[in-house]
Coordinates of C-alpha atoms in Angstrom, one line a residue:
M223 CA -40.6 12.5 28.2
S224 CA -40.6 13.7 31.8
G225 CA -37.4 14.6 33.6
P226 CA -36.3 13.8 37.2
V227 CA -38.2 15.6 40.0
I228 CA -36.3 17.3 42.8
G229 CA -37.4 19.1 46.0
P230 CA -38.9 20.4 48.0
L231 CA -37.3 23.7 46.9
V232 CA -38.1 27.1 48.2
L233 CA -38.2 29.6 45.3
G234 CA -36.2 32.8 45.5
P235 CA -36.2 36.0 43.5
P236 CA -37.2 36.3 39.8
A237 CA -34.5 36.0 37.1
H238 CA -34.3 37.4 33.6
G239 CA -36.2 35.3 31.1
G240 CA -39.3 34.3 33.1
H241 CA -37.6 32.2 35.8
V242 CA -37.3 32.3 39.6
V243 CA -34.1 31.2 41.3
A244 CA -33.8 28.2 43.6
R245 CA -30.8 26.2 44.9
H246 CA -30.4 22.5 45.1
E247 CA -27.3 21.0 46.8
G248 CA -25.3 24.1 46.0
R249 CA -26.4 24.4 42.4
V250 CA -28.6 27.2 41.0
V251 CA -31.8 26.0 39.4
F252 CA -33.8 28.4 37.2
V253 CA -37.4 27.4 37.6
R254 CA -40.4 28.3 35.4
G255 CA -44.0 28.5 36.7
G256 CA -43.2 29.5 40.2
L257 CA -43.4 32.6 42.5
P258 CA -40.9 33.9 45.0
G259 CA -41.4 32.2 48.5
E260 CA -43.2 29.1 47.2
S261 CA -42.3 25.6 48.2
V262 CA -42.4 23.3 45.2
L263 CA -41.3 20.1 43.5
V264 CA -39.4 20.8 40.3
E265 CA -39.1 18.7 37.2
L266 CA -35.7 19.2 35.6
T267 CA -35.7 20.1 31.9
D268 CA -32.0 20.8 31.3
T269 CA -29.1 19.4 33.3
R270 CA -26.4 19.9 30.7
H271 CA -24.6 22.7 32.6
D272 CA -22.3 22.2 35.6
R273 CA -23.2 25.5 37.3
F274 CA -26.9 25.5 36.9
W275 CA -30.0 23.5 35.8
R276 CA -33.3 24.5 34.4
G277 CA -36.7 23.2 35.4
R278 CA -40.4 23.8 35.8
V279 CA -42.8 23.5 38.7
A280 CA -44.2 20.0 38.9
R281 CA -46.2 20.5 42.1
V282 CA -46.8 23.4 44.4
L283 CA -46.5 22.4 48.1
E284 CA -46.9 25.9 49.7
A285 CA -48.5 28.4 47.3
S286 CA -47.9 32.2 47.3
P287 CA -51.0 34.3 48.0
E288 CA -50.3 35.9 44.6
R289 CA -50.9 32.6 42.8
V290 CA -54.0 32.6 40.6
D291 CA -56.1 29.4 40.3
L292 CA -57.2 29.7 36.6
D293 CA -60.4 27.8 35.9
L294 CA -59.4 27.5 32.3
P295 CA -58.1 24.9 29.9
P296 CA -54.3 25.2 29.9
A297 CA -54.3 25.6 26.1
A298 CA -56.3 28.8 26.4
C299 CA -53.3 30.4 28.1
T300 CA -50.7 29.4 25.5
G301 CA -48.0 32.1 25.3
A302 CA -48.9 33.5 28.7
D303 CA -46.0 32.2 30.8
L304 CA -47.0 34.3 33.9
A305 CA -50.8 33.7 33.8
F306 CA -50.5 31.8 37.1
A307 CA -49.6 35.0 39.0
S308 CA -51.7 38.0 39.8
L309 CA -51.1 41.1 37.6
D310 CA -49.6 42.9 40.7
A311 CA -47.2 40.0 41.2
Q312 CA -46.3 39.8 37.5
R313 CA -45.4 43.5 37.5
R314 CA -43.4 43.3 40.7
M315 CA -41.4 40.4 39.3
K316 CA -40.7 42.3 36.1
G317 CA -39.7 45.4 38.1
L318 CA -37.2 43.3 40.2
V319 CA -35.7 41.9 37.0
V320 CA -35.2 45.4 35.5
A321 CA -33.6 46.6 38.8
E322 CA -31.3 43.6 39.0
Q323 CA -30.1 43.9 35.4
L324 CA -29.5 47.6 35.7
A325 CA -27.5 47.0 38.9
R326 CA -25.6 44.0 37.8
L327 CA -24.8 44.9 34.2
G328 CA -25.1 48.7 34.3
G329 CA -23.6 49.4 37.7
V330 CA -26.7 51.4 38.7
E331 CA -27.3 51.5 42.5
E332 CA -31.0 51.6 43.6
P333 CA -32.5 52.0 40.1
A334 CA -36.0 51.8 41.6
R335 CA -35.4 55.2 43.4
L336 CA -34.7 57.2 40.2
G337 CA -38.1 58.8 40.5
G338 CA -39.5 57.8 37.1
L339 CA -39.8 60.2 34.2
D340 CA -42.1 63.2 34.2
G341 CA -45.6 61.9 34.0
G342 CA -44.9 58.5 35.5
P343 CA -44.7 57.1 39.0
G344 CA -41.5 56.9 40.9
G345 CA -40.2 55.4 44.1
A346 CA -39.6 51.8 45.1
G347 CA -42.0 49.0 44.8
P348 CA -42.2 45.9 47.1
G349 CA -39.0 44.0 47.1
D350 CA -39.7 40.3 47.8
G351 CA -36.4 40.1 49.6
A352 CA -34.4 41.0 46.5
G353 CA -34.2 44.8 46.8
P354 CA -36.7 47.3 45.7
A355 CA -38.4 46.8 42.3
V356 CA -38.7 49.4 39.5
P357 CA -42.4 50.3 39.4
V358 CA -44.1 48.7 36.3
E359 CA -47.1 50.6 35.0
A360 CA -50.1 49.2 33.4
V361 CA -50.9 50.4 29.9
P362 CA -54.0 52.7 29.9
G363 CA -57.0 50.7 28.9
D364 CA -55.6 47.3 29.9
D365 CA -58.0 46.0 32.6
D366 CA -57.3 42.3 33.0
G367 CA -54.2 41.5 30.9
W368 CA -55.9 39.5 28.3
G369 CA -57.0 40.1 24.7
W370 CA -54.2 42.5 23.7
R371 CA -52.0 40.7 21.2
T372 CA -52.7 42.3 17.9
R373 CA -50.2 40.1 16.0
M374 CA -50.7 36.3 16.3
R375 CA -48.4 33.8 14.7
Y376 CA -50.3 30.5 14.2
L377 CA -48.9 27.1 13.2
H378 CA -50.7 25.4 10.3
V379 CA -50.5 21.6 10.0
D380 CA -52.7 19.8 7.5
G381 CA -55.6 22.2 7.7
R382 CA -55.4 22.5 11.5
V383 CA -54.4 25.9 13.0
G384 CA -53.1 26.6 16.5
M385 CA -50.2 28.0 18.4
R386 CA -46.7 26.5 19.0
G387 CA -46.0 24.9 22.3
F388 CA -43.3 26.4 24.5
H389 CA -40.0 26.2 22.7
S390 CA -41.3 23.5 20.3
D391 CA -43.1 22.9 17.0
E392 CA -45.9 21.1 18.8
L393 CA -49.3 22.2 17.6
V394 CA -51.5 23.5 20.4
E395 CA -55.1 23.8 19.3
A396 CA -57.4 26.5 20.8
P397 CA -60.1 25.3 23.2
A398 CA -63.5 25.7 21.6
G399 CA -65.1 27.8 24.3
T400 CA -62.3 30.3 24.9
G401 CA -59.8 30.4 22.0
F402 CA -56.4 31.8 22.9
L403 CA -56.9 34.4 25.5
L404 CA -54.0 36.6 24.6
A405 CA -55.3 37.2 21.1
D406 CA -57.0 40.5 20.2
P407 CA -60.7 39.5 19.9
R408 CA -61.0 41.7 16.7
G409 CA -59.0 39.1 14.8
P410 CA -60.3 35.8 13.5
R411 CA -60.1 32.7 15.7
P412 CA -57.9 29.8 14.6
H413 CA -60.7 27.6 13.4
E414 CA -61.8 30.5 11.1
L415 CA -58.4 30.5 9.4
A416 CA -58.9 27.0 8.1
R417 CA -60.5 28.6 5.0
Y418 CA -57.0 29.7 4.0
A419 CA -55.5 26.2 4.3
D420 CA -55.1 25.6 0.5
R421 CA -53.1 28.9 0.1
A422 CA -51.3 28.9 3.4
G423 CA -47.8 27.7 4.4
R424 CA -46.7 26.4 7.8
E425 CA -47.3 29.7 9.5
I426 CA -50.3 32.0 9.3
V427 CA -50.0 35.5 10.8
V428 CA -53.0 37.6 11.8
T429 CA -52.4 41.4 12.3
V430 CA -55.0 43.6 13.8
A431 CA -54.6 47.3 13.0
D432 CA -56.8 50.4 13.7
S433 CA -57.8 50.2 10.0
G434 CA -58.6 46.5 9.8
V435 CA -57.3 42.9 9.9
T436 CA -54.7 41.4 7.6
V437 CA -53.9 37.7 7.2
T438 CA -50.5 36.6 5.7
S439 CA -48.6 33.4 5.2
G440 CA -45.1 33.0 3.8
G441 CA -45.0 36.6 2.6
R442 CA -48.3 36.2 0.8
F443 CA -51.3 38.4 1.7
L444 CA -54.3 36.1 2.1
D445 CA -56.8 38.8 3.3
G446 CA -56.8 42.5 4.2
E447 CA -54.5 45.3 3.2
A448 CA -50.7 45.2 2.9
V449 CA -50.4 48.7 4.3
V450 CA -52.5 49.5 7.3
T451 CA -53.2 52.6 9.4
Q452 CA -52.3 53.0 13.1
R453 CA -53.5 56.0 15.1
V454 CA -51.2 57.4 17.7
R455 CA -51.7 60.7 19.6
G456 CA -53.6 62.3 16.8
L457 CA -51.4 60.9 14.0
D458 CA -52.5 58.5 11.3
L459 CA -49.4 56.4 10.5
R460 CA -49.2 54.1 7.6
V461 CA -47.4 50.8 8.4
R462 CA -46.8 47.6 6.6
A463 CA -49.1 44.9 8.0
D464 CA -46.1 42.5 8.1
G465 CA -43.7 45.2 9.4
F466 CA -42.7 46.1 13.0
W467 CA -45.3 47.6 15.2
Q468 CA -46.0 47.3 18.9
V469 CA -48.3 44.3 19.5
H470 CA -50.3 45.8 22.4
P471 CA -52.9 48.3 21.1
G472 CA -52.1 50.8 23.8
A473 CA -48.3 50.5 23.7
A474 CA -47.4 52.9 20.9
D475 CA -49.4 55.7 22.5
A476 CA -47.9 55.0 26.0
L477 CA -44.4 54.8 24.7
A478 CA -44.7 57.9 22.6
G479 CA -46.0 59.8 25.6
A480 CA -43.1 58.5 27.8
V481 CA -40.5 59.6 25.2
L482 CA -42.1 63.1 24.9
D483 CA -42.3 63.5 28.7
A484 CA -38.7 62.5 29.1
L485 CA -37.2 64.7 26.4
E486 CA -39.3 67.9 26.9
V487 CA -38.6 68.9 23.3
R488 CA -38.4 72.5 22.6
P489 CA -39.5 73.9 19.2
G490 CA -36.6 74.1 16.7
E491 CA -34.5 71.5 18.5
R492 CA -32.7 68.9 16.4
A493 CA -33.9 65.4 17.1
L494 CA -32.3 62.1 16.0
D495 CA -34.5 59.0 15.9
L496 CA -32.4 55.9 15.5
Y497 CA -34.0 52.5 14.5
C498 CA -37.0 54.7 13.6
G499 CA -39.2 52.2 11.8
A500 CA -42.2 53.8 10.0
G501 CA -41.8 57.0 12.0
L502 CA -43.7 56.6 15.3
F503 CA -41.3 58.7 17.5
A504 CA -40.2 60.8 14.5
G505 CA -43.9 61.8 14.1
V506 CA -44.5 62.9 17.7
L507 CA -41.2 64.7 17.8
D508 CA -42.0 66.5 14.6
R509 CA -45.4 67.5 16.0
A510 CA -43.7 68.9 19.1
G511 CA -41.7 71.2 16.8
A512 CA -38.4 69.4 16.5
R513 CA -36.3 69.1 13.3
V514 CA -36.1 65.3 12.9
T515 CA -33.7 63.0 11.2
G516 CA -34.5 59.3 11.3
V517 CA -32.4 56.2 10.5
E518 CA -33.8 52.9 9.6
S519 CA -32.5 49.8 7.7
D520 CA -35.9 48.5 6.4
G521 CA -36.6 50.0 3.0
P522 CA -40.4 49.8 3.0
A523 CA -40.5 51.3 6.5
V524 CA -38.3 54.2 5.4
H525 CA -40.6 54.8 2.4
L526 CA -43.6 54.9 4.7
A527 CA -41.8 57.1 7.3
R528 CA -41.2 59.7 4.6
T529 CA -44.9 59.7 3.9
N530 CA -45.9 59.7 7.5
V531 CA -43.5 62.5 8.5
P532 CA -42.9 64.5 5.4
R533 CA -41.0 67.4 7.1
A534 CA -38.4 64.9 8.5
R535 CA -35.3 63.6 6.8
F536 CA -34.7 59.9 6.8
I537 CA -31.6 57.8 6.1
A538 CA -32.1 54.3 4.7
S539 CA -29.3 52.4 6.3
R540 CA -28.3 50.2 9.2
V541 CA -27.5 52.5 12.1
E542 CA -24.0 51.1 12.4
R543 CA -23.3 52.0 8.8
A544 CA -24.7 55.5 9.1
L545 CA -22.7 56.7 12.0
G546 CA -20.5 59.0 9.9
R547 CA -23.6 60.7 8.5
L548 CA -25.4 61.4 11.7
P549 CA -26.0 65.2 12.3
D550 CA -25.4 66.9 15.6
A551 CA -28.5 66.6 17.7
D552 CA -30.1 68.2 20.8
V553 CA -32.0 65.0 21.7
V554 CA -31.7 61.4 20.6
V555 CA -34.1 58.5 20.6
L556 CA -32.8 54.9 20.5
D557 CA -35.4 52.2 19.9
P558 CA -33.1 49.2 18.9
P559 CA -34.1 45.5 18.5
R560 CA -34.0 43.2 21.4
T561 CA -30.2 42.8 21.2
G562 CA -29.6 46.4 22.0
V563 CA -27.1 48.8 20.5
D564 CA -23.6 48.2 19.2
R565 CA -20.8 49.7 21.2
R566 CA -19.9 51.9 18.2
V567 CA -23.4 53.4 18.3
V568 CA -23.0 54.4 21.9
E569 CA -19.7 56.0 21.1
A570 CA -21.2 58.0 18.2
V571 CA -24.3 59.1 20.0
T572 CA -22.4 60.4 23.0
G573 CA -20.3 62.6 20.6
L574 CA -23.3 64.4 19.0
G575 CA -23.6 67.1 21.6
A576 CA -27.1 66.0 22.7
R577 CA -28.5 67.2 26.0
A578 CA -30.5 64.0 26.5
V579 CA -30.9 60.5 25.1
V580 CA -34.0 58.3 25.5
Y581 CA -33.4 54.6 25.2
V582 CA -36.5 52.4 24.6
A583 CA -35.7 48.8 25.4
C584 CA -37.6 45.5 25.4
D585 CA -34.8 43.5 27.0
P586 CA -33.7 44.4 30.5
A587 CA -30.3 42.7 30.1
A588 CA -29.5 44.6 26.9
L589 CA -30.6 47.9 28.6
G590 CA -28.4 47.2 31.6
R591 CA -25.3 46.4 29.4
D592 CA -25.9 49.5 27.3
V593 CA -26.5 51.8 30.3
G594 CA -23.1 50.6 31.5
R595 CA -21.6 51.6 28.2
F596 CA -23.1 55.0 28.3
A597 CA -21.8 55.4 31.9
A598 CA -18.3 54.5 30.8
R599 CA -18.5 57.6 28.5
G600 CA -19.7 60.0 31.2
W601 CA -23.4 59.6 30.9
R602 CA -25.8 58.7 33.7
L603 CA -29.2 57.2 34.0
A604 CA -31.5 60.2 35.0
G605 CA -35.0 58.6 34.8
L606 CA -36.7 55.4 34.1
R607 CA -40.2 54.1 33.4
A608 CA -41.2 50.5 32.9
L609 CA -44.4 49.7 31.0
D610 CA -46.4 46.4 31.1
V611 CA -47.0 46.2 27.3
F612 CA -46.8 42.4 27.4
P613 CA -49.1 41.4 30.3
M614 CA -49.3 37.7 31.3
T615 CA -45.7 37.2 30.0
H616 CA -42.3 37.9 31.5
H617 CA -41.5 40.6 28.9
V618 CA -41.4 44.3 29.8
E619 CA -40.7 47.6 28.0
T620 CA -38.6 50.3 29.5
V621 CA -37.9 53.9 28.7
A622 CA -34.6 55.2 30.1
L623 CA -33.5 58.8 30.2
L624 CA -29.8 59.4 30.0
R625 CA -28.0 62.7 30.5
R626 CA -24.3 63.7 30.3
G627 CA -22.5 63.7 33.7
L628 CA -25.6 63.8 35.9
E629 CA -24.8 62.1 39.2
T630 CA -28.3 60.8 40.0
H631 CA -27.0 57.4 41.2
G632 CA -24.0 55.6 42.4
R633 CA -21.7 53.3 40.3
R634 CA -20.6 49.9 41.4
G635 CA -17.4 48.5 39.9
R636 CA -16.6 49.2 36.3
A637 CA -19.5 47.8 34.4
G638 CA -19.8 48.7 30.8
E639 CA -16.1 49.4 30.3
P640 CA -14.3 47.5 27.6
G641 CA -14.1 43.8 28.4
R642 CA -16.2 44.2 31.5
D643 CA -19.8 43.8 30.3
G644 CA -21.4 41.1 32.5
P645 CA -22.9 38.0 30.8
E646 CA -26.5 38.0 30.1
R647 CA -28.4 35.5 32.3

């Protein structure tokens, strides 16, 4: 059922979560499907809140020059919520969101001017009237932003296989000529998964690894190997096919390189890898000569990490429960889930005597909040890289370098102190 349509509205800067900001009669409207500067009509999708509404572009009246006219069936772009924008515009919008979240939640002034990390670009990107954007880098080997998703979660209904619609359980079937364009072409197309229908549950997951393709459903392995191999910077890492791994085929290599560039590990240094998974960062730190301790809560991942990085020590525990067992460290890597790190983790990490901490984040709001928490304990953001490991979507990965007492940026207010963390948008 369609909602009411309002407008014309002129769209403003991007907001966290894939929206752009507009105003209607004094109220903020978060709009999907638009670009800054466009004049549009907006169909309202959520009017439950007094202070803001949500909506989607119903009709573009004045288009941005960055808008892309895709001559494709809409279903082909399922899951690609920014496919209507050029790649440059997508990256500029993501960079603006990263900058805004660091400024608002982390109290960082001019985050775009931090100069990047060694090996990455620095300086400010175009601002679209919202201040300078953090530069967002393309992942090496990604030419057009399509065909990168190595893990596809398909919906299975009565022998038909497709993707879920946006925020729904509606089955979207793949167009015959194109399939789903985000999917890694090495994996089977949805219609080819029908042969598993008699053994599959409601969800079928296809995982493409360097060693082959695995198909699972409801915890059952329908095809392929349960443990696969991923190759990163000369390392062969064994990973559960249904466990965590970066979904862009170039992401793990790019992120590992960014972490190494930031930390400049010296042989013999003590490195702590928190939320270490199957040992991606532990492996490259070990190869660089560090003495590594990793912490991970997932038992199968810890078992594989011990095989992947036999010289390292691994603690099988939730990070929050292992804080009393953490050794002193010269460098620390944090790669938490989307929700970020607990305040207690920040307190513990800042007391380990480390010279540097690298924080790998997939959510700009969580990063901004946690940078504020580090700052409240005397640590400062010293470098930042943003990587476009999720092209055609609003998601972005960041690698932040934190150092103790380094005044590389100003502070605004008291963000990150107890009781003062800003709300996530």
